[in-house]
Coordinates of C-alpha atoms in Angstrom, one line a residue:
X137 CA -48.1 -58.0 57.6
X138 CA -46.9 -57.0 53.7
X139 CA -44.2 -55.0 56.0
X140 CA -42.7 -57.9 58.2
X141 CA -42.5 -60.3 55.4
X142 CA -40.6 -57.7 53.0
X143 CA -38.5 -57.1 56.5
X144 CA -37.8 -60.8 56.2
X145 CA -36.9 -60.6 52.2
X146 CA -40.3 -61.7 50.9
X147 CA -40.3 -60.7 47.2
X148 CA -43.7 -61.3 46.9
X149 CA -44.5 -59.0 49.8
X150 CA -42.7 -56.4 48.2
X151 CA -44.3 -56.7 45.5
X152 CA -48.1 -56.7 46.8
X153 CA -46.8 -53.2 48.4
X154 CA -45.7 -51.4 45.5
X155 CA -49.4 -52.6 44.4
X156 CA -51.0 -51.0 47.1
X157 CA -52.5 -47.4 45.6
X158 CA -53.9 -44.8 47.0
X159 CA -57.5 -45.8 47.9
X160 CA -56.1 -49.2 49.6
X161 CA -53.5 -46.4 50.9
X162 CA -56.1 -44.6 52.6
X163 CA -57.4 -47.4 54.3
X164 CA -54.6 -49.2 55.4
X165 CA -52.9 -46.3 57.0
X166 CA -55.8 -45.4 58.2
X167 CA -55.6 -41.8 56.8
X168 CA -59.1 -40.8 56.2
X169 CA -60.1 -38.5 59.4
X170 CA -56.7 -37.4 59.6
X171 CA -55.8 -34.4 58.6
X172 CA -53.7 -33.5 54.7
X173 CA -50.8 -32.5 55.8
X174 CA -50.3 -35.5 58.4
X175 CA -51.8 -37.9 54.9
X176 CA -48.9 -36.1 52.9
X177 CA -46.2 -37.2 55.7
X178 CA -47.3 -40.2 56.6
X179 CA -48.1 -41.2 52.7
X180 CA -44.4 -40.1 52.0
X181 CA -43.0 -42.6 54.6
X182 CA -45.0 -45.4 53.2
X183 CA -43.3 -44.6 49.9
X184 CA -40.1 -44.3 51.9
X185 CA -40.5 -47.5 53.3
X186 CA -41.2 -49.2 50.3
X187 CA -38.5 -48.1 48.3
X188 CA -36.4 -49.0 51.3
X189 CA -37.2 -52.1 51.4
X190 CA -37.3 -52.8 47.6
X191 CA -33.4 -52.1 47.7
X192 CA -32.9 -54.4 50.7
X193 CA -34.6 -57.4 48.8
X194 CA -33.7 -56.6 45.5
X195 CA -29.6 -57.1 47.1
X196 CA -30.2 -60.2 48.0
X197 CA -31.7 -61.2 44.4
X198 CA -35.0 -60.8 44.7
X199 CA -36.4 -60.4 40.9
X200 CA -39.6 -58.7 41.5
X201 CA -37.9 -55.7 44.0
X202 CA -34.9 -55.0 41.4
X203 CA -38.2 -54.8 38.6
X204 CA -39.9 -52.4 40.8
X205 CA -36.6 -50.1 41.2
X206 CA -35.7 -49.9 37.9
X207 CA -39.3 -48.8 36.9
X208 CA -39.4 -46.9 40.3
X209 CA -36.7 -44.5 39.8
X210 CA -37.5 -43.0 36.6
X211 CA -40.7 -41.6 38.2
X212 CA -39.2 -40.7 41.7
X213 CA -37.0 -40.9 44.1
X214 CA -38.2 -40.3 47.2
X215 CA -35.0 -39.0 48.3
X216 CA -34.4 -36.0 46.0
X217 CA -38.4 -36.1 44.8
X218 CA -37.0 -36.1 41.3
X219 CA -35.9 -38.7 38.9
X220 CA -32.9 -40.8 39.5
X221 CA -32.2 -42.6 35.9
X222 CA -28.7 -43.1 38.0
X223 CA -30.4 -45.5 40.2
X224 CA -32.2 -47.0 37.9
X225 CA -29.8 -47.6 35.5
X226 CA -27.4 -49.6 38.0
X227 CA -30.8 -51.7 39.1
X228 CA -30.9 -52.5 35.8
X229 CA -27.7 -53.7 35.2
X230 CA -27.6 -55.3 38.4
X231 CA -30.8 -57.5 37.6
X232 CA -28.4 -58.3 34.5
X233 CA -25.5 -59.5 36.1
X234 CA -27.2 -61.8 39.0
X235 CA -30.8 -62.9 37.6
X236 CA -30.2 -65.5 34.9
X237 CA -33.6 -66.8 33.8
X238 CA -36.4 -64.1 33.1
X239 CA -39.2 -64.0 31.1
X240 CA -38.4 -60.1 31.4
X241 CA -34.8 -60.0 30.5
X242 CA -35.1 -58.5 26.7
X243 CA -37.6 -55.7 28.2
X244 CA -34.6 -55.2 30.9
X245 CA -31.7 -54.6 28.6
X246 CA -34.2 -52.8 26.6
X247 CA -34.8 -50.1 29.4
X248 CA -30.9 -50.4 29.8
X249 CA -30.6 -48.9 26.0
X250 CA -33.3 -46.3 26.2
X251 CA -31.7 -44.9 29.5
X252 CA -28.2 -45.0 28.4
X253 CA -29.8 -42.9 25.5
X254 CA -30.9 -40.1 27.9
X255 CA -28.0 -40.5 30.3
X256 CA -24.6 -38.2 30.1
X257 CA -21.5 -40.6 30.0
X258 CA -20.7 -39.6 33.4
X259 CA -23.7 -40.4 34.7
X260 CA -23.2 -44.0 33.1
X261 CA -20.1 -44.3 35.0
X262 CA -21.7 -43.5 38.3
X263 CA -24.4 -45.8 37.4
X264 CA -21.4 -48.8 36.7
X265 CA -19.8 -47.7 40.2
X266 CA -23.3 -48.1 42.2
X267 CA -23.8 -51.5 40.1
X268 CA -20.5 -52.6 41.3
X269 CA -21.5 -51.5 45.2
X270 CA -24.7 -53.7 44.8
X271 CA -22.8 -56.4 43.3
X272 CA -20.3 -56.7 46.4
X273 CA -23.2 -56.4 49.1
X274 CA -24.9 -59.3 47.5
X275 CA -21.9 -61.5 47.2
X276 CA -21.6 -60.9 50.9
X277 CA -25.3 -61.8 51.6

C-alpha cells in the first residue's frame, strides 16, 4: 500500500518507507524462508524502489522525499553502491530553491556547507547542473 501511494506522490508514504528497517523488511517482503542470496536481490530492489520513488516525489516538491535524498545519498547510492555527495548536494539545493517554509531549513543549508567542504569545485558544478535539471522538471510538473 506504502508503494501505490508514493506511486501516486504521497510524501508521507515515502516517508513511512524509508522507515521501514530490516526486521519490518523481512516481514513485509516476506523474506524469511527464502533463501540469502534471493533476501540480498530482492532487499536491493526495495532500496531501489525507494530511492526511485523518493526522486519522483521529491520533483514535484515533496519536503519529506528531497529530506530523505539529501541524507540518503551520502550513505549510498544504490546505483553505484557508493556515496554520491553529487546527488545530494543538488537535493539539497533544490529543497532550497522551491521549499520556502521549513522548520529544517538552517540544518539544510548547513549540510549544504559541510558537503561543499568535502566536495572538488567540479563536482559543485555538476551538482549546480543536476539542481538546474530538477528545477526544470518541476516547473513542468
Amino acid at each position: 500500500m506504502l508503494i501505490e501511494a508514493a506511486e501516486k506522490g504521497s510524501d508521507k508514504a515515502v516517508s513511512l518507507l524509508w522507515l521501514l528497517g530490516d526486521v519490518e523488511l523481512v516481514d513485509e517482503l516476506k523474506l524469511k524462508d527464502v533463501p540469502r542470496d534471493e533476501q540480498v536481490s530482492r532487499r536491493q530492489a526495495f532500496i531501489a524502489t525507494k530511492y526511485r520513488l523518493a526522486h519522483k516525489v521529491a520533483l514535484q516538491g515533496g519536503e519529506n522525499s528531497m529530506l530523505k535524498l539529501i541524507s540518503g545519498f551520502q550513505h549510498l547510492d544504490p546505483q553505484t553502491g557508493g556515496q554520491d555527495y553529487v546527488k545530494s548536494l543538488a537535493f539539497a539545493y533544490f529543497f532550497v530553491e522551491v521549499v520556502s517554509n521549513s522548520d529544517v531549513f538552517g540544518r539544510v543549508e548547513w549540510t549544504i556547507r559541510d558537503l561543499e567542504g568535502k566536495m572538488s569545485p567540479e563536482e559543485i558544478i555538476q551538482a549546480n547542473e543536476l539542481t538546474r535539471d530538477f528545477l526544470v522538471h518541476h516547473r513542468a510538473l
